[in-house]
CSV table of C-alpha atoms (C1' of nucleotides) in Angstrom, one decimal:
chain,number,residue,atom,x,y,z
E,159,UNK,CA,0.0,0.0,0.0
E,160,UNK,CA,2.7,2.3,1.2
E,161,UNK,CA,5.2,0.8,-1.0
E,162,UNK,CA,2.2,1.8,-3.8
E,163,UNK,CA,1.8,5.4,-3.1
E,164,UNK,CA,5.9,6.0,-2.9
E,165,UNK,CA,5.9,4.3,-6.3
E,166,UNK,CA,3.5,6.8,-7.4
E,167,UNK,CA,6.0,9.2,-6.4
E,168,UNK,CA,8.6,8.2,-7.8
E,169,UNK,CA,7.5,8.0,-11.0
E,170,UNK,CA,6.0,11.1,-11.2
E,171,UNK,CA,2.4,9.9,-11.7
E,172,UNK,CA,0.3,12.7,-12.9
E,173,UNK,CA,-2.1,11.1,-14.2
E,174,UNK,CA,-5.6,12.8,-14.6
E,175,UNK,CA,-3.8,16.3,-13.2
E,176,UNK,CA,-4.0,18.9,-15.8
E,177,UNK,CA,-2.3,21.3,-14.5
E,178,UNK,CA,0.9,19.1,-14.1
E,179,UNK,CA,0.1,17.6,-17.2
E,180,UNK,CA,0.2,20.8,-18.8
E,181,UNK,CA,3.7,21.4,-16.9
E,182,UNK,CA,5.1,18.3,-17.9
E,183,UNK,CA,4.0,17.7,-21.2
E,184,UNK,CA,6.9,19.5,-22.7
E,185,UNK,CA,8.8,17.2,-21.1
E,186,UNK,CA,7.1,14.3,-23.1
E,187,UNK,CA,9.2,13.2,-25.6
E,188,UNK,CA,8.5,10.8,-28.8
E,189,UNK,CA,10.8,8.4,-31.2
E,190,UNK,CA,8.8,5.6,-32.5
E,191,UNK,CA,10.2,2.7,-33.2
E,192,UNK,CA,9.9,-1.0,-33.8
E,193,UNK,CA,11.0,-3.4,-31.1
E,194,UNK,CA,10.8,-6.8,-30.5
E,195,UNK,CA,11.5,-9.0,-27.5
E,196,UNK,CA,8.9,-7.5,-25.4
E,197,UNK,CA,7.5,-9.5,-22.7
E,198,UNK,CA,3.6,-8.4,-23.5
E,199,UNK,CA,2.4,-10.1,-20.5
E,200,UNK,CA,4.9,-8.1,-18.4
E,201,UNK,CA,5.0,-5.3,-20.6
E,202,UNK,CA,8.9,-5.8,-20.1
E,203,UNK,CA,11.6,-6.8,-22.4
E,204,UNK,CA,12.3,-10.0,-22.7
E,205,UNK,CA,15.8,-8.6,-23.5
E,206,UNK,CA,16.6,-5.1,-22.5
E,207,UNK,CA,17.1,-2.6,-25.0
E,208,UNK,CA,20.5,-1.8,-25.8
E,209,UNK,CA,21.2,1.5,-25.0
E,210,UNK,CA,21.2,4.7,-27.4
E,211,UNK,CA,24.6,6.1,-28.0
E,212,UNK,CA,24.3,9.1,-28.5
E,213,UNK,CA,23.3,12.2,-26.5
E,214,UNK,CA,21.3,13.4,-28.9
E,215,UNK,CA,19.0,10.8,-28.8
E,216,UNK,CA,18.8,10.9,-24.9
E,217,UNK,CA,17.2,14.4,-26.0
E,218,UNK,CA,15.0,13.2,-28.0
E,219,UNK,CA,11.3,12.3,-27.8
E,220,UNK,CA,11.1,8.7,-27.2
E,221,UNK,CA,8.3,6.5,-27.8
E,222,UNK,CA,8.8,2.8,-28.5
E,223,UNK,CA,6.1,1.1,-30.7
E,224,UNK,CA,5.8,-2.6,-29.7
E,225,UNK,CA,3.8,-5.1,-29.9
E,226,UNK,CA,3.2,-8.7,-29.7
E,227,UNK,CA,0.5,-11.7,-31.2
E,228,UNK,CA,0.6,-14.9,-30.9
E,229,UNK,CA,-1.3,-16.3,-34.2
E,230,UNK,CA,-0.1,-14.1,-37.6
E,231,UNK,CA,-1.0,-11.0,-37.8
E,232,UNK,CA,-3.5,-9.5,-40.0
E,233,UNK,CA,-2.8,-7.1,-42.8
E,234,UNK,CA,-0.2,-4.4,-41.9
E,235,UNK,CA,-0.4,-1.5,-44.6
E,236,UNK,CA,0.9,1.4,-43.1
E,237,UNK,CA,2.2,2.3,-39.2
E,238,UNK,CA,-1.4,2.7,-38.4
E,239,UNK,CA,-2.3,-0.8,-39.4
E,240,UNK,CA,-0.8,-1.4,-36.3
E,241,UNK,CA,-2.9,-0.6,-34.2
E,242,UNK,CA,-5.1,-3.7,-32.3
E,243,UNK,CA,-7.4,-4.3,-34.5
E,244,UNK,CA,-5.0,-5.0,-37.1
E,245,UNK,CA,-1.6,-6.0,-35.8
E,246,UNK,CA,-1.6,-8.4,-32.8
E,247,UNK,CA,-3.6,-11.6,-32.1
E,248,UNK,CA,-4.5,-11.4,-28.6
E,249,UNK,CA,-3.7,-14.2,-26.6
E,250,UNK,CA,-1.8,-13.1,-23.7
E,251,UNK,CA,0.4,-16.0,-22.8
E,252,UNK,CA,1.0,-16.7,-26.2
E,253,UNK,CA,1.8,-12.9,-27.1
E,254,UNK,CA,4.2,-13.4,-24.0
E,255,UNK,CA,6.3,-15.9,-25.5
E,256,UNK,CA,8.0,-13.3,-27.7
E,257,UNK,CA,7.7,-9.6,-29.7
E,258,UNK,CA,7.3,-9.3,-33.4
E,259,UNK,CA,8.7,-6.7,-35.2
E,260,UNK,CA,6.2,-5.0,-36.4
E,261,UNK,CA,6.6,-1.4,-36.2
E,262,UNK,CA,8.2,-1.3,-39.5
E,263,UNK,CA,9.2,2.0,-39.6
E,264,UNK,CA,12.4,3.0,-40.3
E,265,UNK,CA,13.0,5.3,-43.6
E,266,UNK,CA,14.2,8.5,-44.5
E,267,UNK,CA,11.8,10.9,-43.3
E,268,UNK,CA,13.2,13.7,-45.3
E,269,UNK,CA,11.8,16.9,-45.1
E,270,UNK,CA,8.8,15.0,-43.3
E,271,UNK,CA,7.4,17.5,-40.3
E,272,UNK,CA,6.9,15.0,-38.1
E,273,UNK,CA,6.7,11.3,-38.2
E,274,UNK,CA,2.4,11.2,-39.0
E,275,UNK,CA,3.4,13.5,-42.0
E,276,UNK,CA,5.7,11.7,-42.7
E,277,UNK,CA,3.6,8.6,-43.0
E,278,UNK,CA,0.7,10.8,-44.6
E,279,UNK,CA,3.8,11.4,-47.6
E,280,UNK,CA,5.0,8.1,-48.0
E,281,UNK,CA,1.9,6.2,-49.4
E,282,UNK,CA,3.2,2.5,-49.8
E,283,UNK,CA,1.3,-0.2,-51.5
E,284,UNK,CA,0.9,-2.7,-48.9
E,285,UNK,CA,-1.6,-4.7,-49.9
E,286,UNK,CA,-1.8,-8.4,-50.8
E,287,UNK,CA,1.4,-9.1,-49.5
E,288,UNK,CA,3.0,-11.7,-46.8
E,289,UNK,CA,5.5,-10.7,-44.9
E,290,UNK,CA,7.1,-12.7,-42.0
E,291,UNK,CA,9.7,-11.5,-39.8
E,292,UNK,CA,11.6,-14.0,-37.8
E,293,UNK,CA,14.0,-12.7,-35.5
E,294,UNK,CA,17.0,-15.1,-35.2
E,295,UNK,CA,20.2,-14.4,-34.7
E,296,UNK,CA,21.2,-15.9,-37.5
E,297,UNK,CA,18.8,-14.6,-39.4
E,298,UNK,CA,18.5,-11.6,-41.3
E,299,UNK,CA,18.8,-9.1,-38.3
E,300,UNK,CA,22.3,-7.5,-39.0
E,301,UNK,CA,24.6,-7.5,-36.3
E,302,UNK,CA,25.6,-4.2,-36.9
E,303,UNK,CA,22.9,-2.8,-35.9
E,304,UNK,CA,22.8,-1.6,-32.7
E,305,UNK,CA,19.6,-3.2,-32.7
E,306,UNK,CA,21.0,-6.5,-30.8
E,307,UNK,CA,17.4,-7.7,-30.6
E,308,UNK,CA,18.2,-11.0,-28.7
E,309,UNK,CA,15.8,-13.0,-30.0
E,310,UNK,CA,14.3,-14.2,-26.9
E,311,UNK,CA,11.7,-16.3,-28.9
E,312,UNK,CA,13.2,-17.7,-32.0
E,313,UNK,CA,9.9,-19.1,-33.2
E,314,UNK,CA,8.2,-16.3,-32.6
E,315,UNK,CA,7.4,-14.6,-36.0
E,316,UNK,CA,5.2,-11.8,-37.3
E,317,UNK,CA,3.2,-13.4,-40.5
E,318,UNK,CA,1.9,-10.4,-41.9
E,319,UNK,CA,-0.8,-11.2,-44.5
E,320,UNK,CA,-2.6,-8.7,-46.3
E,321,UNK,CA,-5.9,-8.0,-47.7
E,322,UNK,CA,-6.5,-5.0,-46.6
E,323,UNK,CA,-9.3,-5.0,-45.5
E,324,UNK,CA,-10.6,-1.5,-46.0
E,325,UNK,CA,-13.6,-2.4,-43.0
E,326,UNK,CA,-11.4,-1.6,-39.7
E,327,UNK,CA,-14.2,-3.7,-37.7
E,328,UNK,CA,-14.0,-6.4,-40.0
E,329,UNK,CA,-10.1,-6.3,-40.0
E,330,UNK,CA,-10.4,-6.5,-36.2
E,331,UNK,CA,-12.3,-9.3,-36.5
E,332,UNK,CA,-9.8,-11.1,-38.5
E,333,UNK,CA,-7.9,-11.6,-35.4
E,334,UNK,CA,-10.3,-12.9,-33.8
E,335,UNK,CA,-11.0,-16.2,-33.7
E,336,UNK,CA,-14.1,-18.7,-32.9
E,337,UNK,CA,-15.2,-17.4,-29.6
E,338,UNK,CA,-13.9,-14.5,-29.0
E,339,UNK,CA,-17.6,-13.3,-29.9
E,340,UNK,CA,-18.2,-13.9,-26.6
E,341,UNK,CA,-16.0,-11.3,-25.4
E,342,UNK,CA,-18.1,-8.6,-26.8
E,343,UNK,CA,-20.0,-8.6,-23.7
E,344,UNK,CA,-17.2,-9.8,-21.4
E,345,UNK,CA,-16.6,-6.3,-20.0
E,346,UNK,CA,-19.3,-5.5,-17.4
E,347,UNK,CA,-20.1,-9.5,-16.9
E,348,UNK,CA,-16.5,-10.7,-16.8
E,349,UNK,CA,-17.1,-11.4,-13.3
E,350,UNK,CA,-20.3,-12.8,-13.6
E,351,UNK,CA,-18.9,-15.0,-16.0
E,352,UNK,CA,-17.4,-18.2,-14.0
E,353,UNK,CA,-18.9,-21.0,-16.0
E,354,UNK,CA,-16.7,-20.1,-18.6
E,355,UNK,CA,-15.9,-23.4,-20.5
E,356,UNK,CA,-12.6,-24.0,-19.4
E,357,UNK,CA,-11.1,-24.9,-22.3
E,358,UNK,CA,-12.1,-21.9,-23.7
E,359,UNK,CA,-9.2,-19.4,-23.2
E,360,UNK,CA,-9.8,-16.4,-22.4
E,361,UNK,CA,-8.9,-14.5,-25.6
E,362,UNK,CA,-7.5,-10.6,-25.3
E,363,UNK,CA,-7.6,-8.2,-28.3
E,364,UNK,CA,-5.3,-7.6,-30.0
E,365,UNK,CA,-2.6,-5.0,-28.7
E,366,UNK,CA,-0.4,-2.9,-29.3
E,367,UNK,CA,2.1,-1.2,-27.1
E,368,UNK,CA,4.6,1.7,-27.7
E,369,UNK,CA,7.5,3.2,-25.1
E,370,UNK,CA,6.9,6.8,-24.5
E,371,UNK,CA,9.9,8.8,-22.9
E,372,UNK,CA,7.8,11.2,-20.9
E,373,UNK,CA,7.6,12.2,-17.3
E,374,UNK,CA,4.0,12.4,-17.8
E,375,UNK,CA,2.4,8.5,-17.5
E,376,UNK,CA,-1.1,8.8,-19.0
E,377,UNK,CA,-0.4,10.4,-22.2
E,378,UNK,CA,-3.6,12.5,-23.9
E,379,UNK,CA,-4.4,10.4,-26.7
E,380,UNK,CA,-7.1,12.6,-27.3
E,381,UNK,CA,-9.7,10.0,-25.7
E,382,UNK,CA,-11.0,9.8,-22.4
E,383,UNK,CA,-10.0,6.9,-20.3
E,384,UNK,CA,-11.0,5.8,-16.9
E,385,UNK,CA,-8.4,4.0,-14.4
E,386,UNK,CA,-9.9,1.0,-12.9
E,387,UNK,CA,-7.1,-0.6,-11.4
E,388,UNK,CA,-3.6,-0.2,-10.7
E,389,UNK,CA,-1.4,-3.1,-9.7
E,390,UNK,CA,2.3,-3.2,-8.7
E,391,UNK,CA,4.6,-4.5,-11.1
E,392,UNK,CA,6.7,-7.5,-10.4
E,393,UNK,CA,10.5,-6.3,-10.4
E,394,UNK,CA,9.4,-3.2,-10.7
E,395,UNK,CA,9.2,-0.1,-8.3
E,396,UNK,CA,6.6,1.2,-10.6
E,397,UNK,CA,2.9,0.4,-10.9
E,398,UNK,CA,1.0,-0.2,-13.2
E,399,UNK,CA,-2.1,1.5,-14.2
E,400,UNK,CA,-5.8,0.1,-16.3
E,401,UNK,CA,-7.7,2.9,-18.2
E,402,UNK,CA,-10.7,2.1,-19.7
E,403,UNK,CA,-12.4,4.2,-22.4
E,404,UNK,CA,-15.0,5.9,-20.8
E,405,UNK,CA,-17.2,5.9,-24.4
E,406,UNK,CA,-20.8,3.8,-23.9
E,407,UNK,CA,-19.4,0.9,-25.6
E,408,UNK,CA,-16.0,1.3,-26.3
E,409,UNK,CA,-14.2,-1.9,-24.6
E,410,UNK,CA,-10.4,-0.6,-25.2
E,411,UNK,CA,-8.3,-0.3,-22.4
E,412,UNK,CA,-4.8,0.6,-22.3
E,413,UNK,CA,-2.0,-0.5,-19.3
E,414,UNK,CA,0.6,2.0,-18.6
E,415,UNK,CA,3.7,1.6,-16.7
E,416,UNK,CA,6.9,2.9,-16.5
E,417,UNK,CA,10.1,0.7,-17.6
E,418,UNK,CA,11.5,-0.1,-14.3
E,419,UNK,CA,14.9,0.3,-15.8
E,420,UNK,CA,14.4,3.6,-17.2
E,421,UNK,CA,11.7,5.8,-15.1
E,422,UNK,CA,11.9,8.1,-17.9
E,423,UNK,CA,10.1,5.6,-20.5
E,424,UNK,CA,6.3,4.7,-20.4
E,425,UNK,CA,5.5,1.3,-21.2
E,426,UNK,CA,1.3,2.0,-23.1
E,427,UNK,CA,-0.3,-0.7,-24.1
E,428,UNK,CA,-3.6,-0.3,-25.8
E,429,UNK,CA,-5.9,-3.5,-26.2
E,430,UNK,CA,-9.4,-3.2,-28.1
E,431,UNK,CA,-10.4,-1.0,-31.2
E,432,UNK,CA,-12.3,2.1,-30.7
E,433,UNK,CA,-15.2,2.1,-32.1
E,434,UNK,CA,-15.9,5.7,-32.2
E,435,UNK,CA,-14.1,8.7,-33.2
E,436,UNK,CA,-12.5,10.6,-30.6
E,437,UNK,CA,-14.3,12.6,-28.4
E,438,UNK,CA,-12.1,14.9,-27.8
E,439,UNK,CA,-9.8,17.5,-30.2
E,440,UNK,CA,-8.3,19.4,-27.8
E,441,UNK,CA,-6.3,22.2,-29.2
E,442,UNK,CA,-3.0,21.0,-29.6
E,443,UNK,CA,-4.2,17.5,-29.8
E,444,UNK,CA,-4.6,15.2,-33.0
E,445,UNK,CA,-7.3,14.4,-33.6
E,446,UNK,CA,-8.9,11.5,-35.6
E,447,UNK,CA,-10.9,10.7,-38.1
E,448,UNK,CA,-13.0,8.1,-38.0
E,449,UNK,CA,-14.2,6.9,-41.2
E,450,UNK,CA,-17.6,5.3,-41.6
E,451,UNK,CA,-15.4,1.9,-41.2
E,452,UNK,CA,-14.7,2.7,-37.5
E,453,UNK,CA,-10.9,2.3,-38.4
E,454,UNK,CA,-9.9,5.3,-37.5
E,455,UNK,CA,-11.4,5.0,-34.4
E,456,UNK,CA,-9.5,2.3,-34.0
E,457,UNK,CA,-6.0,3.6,-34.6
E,458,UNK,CA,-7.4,6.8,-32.8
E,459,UNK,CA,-5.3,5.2,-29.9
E,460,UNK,CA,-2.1,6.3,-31.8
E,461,UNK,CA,-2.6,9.7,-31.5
E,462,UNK,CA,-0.5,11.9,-29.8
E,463,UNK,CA,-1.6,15.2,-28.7
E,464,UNK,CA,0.7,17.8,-30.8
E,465,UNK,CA,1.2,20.0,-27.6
E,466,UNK,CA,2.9,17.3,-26.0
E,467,UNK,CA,4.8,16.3,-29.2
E,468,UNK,CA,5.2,19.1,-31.0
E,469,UNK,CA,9.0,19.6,-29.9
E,470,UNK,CA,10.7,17.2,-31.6
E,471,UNK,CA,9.7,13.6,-33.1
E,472,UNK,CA,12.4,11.1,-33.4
E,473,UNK,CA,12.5,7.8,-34.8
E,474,UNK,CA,15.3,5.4,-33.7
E,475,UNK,CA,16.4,3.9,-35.7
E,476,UNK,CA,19.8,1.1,-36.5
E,477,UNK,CA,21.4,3.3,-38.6
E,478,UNK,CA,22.2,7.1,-38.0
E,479,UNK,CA,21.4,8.0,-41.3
E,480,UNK,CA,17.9,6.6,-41.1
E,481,UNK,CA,17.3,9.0,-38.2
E,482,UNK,CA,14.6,11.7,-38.2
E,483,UNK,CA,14.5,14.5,-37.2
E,484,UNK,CA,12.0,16.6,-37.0
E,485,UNK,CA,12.9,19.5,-34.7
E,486,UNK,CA,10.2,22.2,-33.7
E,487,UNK,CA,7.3,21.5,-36.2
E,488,UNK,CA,4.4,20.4,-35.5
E,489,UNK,CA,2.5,17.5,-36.2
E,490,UNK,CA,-0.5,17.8,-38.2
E,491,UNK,CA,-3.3,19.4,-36.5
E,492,UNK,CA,-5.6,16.4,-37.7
E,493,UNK,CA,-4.2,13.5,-39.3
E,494,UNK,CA,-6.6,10.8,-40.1
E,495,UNK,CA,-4.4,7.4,-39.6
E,496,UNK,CA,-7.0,5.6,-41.3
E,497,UNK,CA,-6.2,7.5,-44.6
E,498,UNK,CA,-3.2,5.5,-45.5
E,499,UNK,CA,-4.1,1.9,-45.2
E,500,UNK,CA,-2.3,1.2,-48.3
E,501,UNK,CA,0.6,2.9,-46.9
E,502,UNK,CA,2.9,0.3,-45.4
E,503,UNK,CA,6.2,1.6,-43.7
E,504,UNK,CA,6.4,-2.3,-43.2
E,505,UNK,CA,6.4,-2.8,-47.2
E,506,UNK,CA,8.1,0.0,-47.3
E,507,UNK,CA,11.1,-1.2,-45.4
E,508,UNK,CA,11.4,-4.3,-47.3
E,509,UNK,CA,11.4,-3.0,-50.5
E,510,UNK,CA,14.0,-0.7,-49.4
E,511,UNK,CA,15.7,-3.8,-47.6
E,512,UNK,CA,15.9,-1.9,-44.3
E,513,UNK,CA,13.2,-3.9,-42.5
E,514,UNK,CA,16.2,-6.0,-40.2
E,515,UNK,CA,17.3,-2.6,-39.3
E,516,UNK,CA,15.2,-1.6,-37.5
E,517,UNK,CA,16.5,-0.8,-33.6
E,518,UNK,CA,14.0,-2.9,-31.3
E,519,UNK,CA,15.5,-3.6,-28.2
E,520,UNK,CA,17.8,-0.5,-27.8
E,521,UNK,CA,15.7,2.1,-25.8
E,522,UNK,CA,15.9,0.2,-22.3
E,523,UNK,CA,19.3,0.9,-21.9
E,524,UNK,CA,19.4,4.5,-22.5
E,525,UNK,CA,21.7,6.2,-20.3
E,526,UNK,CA,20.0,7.4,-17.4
E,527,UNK,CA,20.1,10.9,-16.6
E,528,UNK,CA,18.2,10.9,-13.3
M,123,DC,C1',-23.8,15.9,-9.0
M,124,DG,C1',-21.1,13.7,-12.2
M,125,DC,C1',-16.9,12.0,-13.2
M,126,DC,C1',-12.7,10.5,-11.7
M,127,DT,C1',-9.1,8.0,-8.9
M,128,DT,C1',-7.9,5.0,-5.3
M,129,DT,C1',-7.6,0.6,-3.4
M,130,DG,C1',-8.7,-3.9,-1.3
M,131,DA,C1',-10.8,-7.9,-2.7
M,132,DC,C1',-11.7,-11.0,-6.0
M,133,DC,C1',-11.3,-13.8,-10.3
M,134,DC,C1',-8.7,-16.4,-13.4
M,135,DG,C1',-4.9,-18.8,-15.6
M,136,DC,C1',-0.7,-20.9,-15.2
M,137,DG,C1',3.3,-23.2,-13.3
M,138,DC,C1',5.1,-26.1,-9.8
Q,157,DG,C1',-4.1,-28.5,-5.2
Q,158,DC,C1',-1.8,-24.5,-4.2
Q,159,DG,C1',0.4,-20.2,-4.7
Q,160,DC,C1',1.5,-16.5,-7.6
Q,161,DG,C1',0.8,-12.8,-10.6
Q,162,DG,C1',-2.0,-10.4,-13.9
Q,163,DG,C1',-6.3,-8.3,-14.5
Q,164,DT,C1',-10.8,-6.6,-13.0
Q,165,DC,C1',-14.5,-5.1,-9.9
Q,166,DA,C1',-16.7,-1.9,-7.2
Q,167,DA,C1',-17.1,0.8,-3.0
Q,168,DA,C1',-15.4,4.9,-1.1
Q,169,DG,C1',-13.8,9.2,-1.5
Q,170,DG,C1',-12.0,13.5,-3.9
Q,171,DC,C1',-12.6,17.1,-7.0
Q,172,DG,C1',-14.5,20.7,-10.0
DNA sequence: CGCCTTTGACCCGCGC
DNA sequence: GCGCGGGTCAAAGGCG
């Protein structure tokens, strides 16, 4: 209990204060990239992260995109494809035996202002294509990236099929599998539900999880969440807390917890597809677009609210060049992740042959400053 | 008053 | 079967 409240401390835990929100949110800072090795069920790295070299990425915004499934993953046509409903089959122990790469993003973002404009300029034809990643050592991962992703779970492998399915709910339900119908209801009656068959697993969404190196733990992703539980983290000082969208309806929830080896980095995981468009546009925020196919609803969860962003977006990734910088400008006001489904940073990457690049499990280790 | 967080208890799945 | 840990519930209280 005690031991809770000083871990709330400690890692700063703002999280439904506005006012230190608003203090800290330049403080909040973003690099997406793809990872692998992360322990889903412990929202840890299997491995940790080598560490970022240099000090100019220790200033830069930092937010990791991971994610895990445990049966192939759906299509995956642009950054926002993966999002849950897309990207990660939900089965929590299986998602725990090992990360995918699927975060495929790692280009030259040129003159891009940030990295959603940067997406919204690089349409890529993702569709009706396989791709599976298999991180092995001996595989195609080159060792000279920094990226040491230790493959923690050699058999673990993102199989990305396409057919983009231009229906988000219908996509979502691609993951899903035989009774997971059940779950639709599974939210308020999950308790009442004992005789569950037993050999019916429990299924999750799908999620998806990023690394955000903010002081601020619940990020504004322009929707409005509800905590409903917060647990202490097993080798961690830091706790974990459960949002819920607060939207009549809307099952997704979203875990957030800090990396217990680097306070600075929020571990989000969102679970569930929105299945409305955002509520909320506040200034400074991105907002999103849902489509009439709910799909950008169900990305919404990407968004990042420009205020806190604005300052700089970074992506990691293995090789210098393939940095981005994007110093000072401003995301898009709005940008509608839905709008690129035939983009695919992950199609992308592989025709440019710089999909093993990628840096996954390098953000742990960054040197801490605290 | 409504919405939110807090927090102890409970449920559930898994490993031993 | 038992214990552990993750996840969820729901009552209580805080706040605007």
């Amino acid at each position: 209990m005690n031991e809770m409240k000083e871990n709330n401390n400690i890692s700063s835990v703002c999280t439904n204060s506005m006012e230190k929100r608003e203090e800290k949110k330049e403080l909040t800072r973003t690099t997406i990239l793809k990872t692998e090795n992360f322990d889903m069920a412990n929202s840890s790295f299997i491995t940790p992260p080598p560490a970022t070299t240099t000090s100019d990425i220790d200033q830069m915004p930092s937010v990791y995109a991971l994610s895990t499934t445990a049966t192939p993953p759906p299509p995956l046509n642009s950054i926002f494809d993966m999002m849950p409903c897309d990207i990660i089959g939900g089965d929590q122990k299986a998602g725990s035996l090992g990360f995918i790469d699927l975060l495929d993003i790692n280009q030259d973002f040129g003159t891009a202002a940030s990295l959603f404009d940067w997406f919204a300029q690089n349409p890529i034809v993702g569709s009706q294509q396989q791709q599976t990643f298999v991180p092995s050592p001996a595989s195609t991962l080159p060792e000279t990236s920094e990226v040491l992703n230790n493959p923690a779970t050699p058999n673990s492998s993102a199989s990305i099929s396409s057919s983009s399915n231009e229906a988000g709910n219908d996509a979502f339900q691609q993951v899903k599998t035989g009774d997971q119908e059940e779950e639709k209801d599974h939210d308020k009656t999950k308790k009442q539900l004992k005789p569950k068959k037993k050999n019916q697993k429990r299924q999750r969404e799908p999620r998806f999880a990023f690394m955000t190196k903010s002081e601020v733990d619940h990020l504004d992703d322009g929707f409005r969440w509800r905590k409903y539980g917060q647990k202490a983290v097993k080798n961690s000082p830091y706790p974990r807390s459960y949002y819920r969208c607060t939207s009549a309806g809307c099952g997704v929830k979203k875990r957030v917890e800090r990396s217990s080896d680097d306070s600075s980095i929020v571990v989000t995981t969102y679970e569930g597809q929105h299945i409305h468009p955002s509520p909320i546009t506040p200034r400074g925020s991105i907002g999103i677009l849902a489509d009439s196919t709910g799909f950008g609803a169900a990305t919404s969860s990407f968004v990042i609210p420009q205020t806190q962003y604005q300052q700089h977006a970074y992506m990691y990734s293995s090789s210098p060049s393939l940095n981005i910088t994007t110093t000072n400008t401003s995301f898009s006001p709005t940008f509608s992740f839905h709008q690129r489904r035939s983009d695919s940073p992950a199609s992308l990457l592989r025709d440019h042959g710089l999909l093993q690049d990628i840096v996954p499990s390098q953000m742990r280790k960054e040197p801490k400053k605290e």
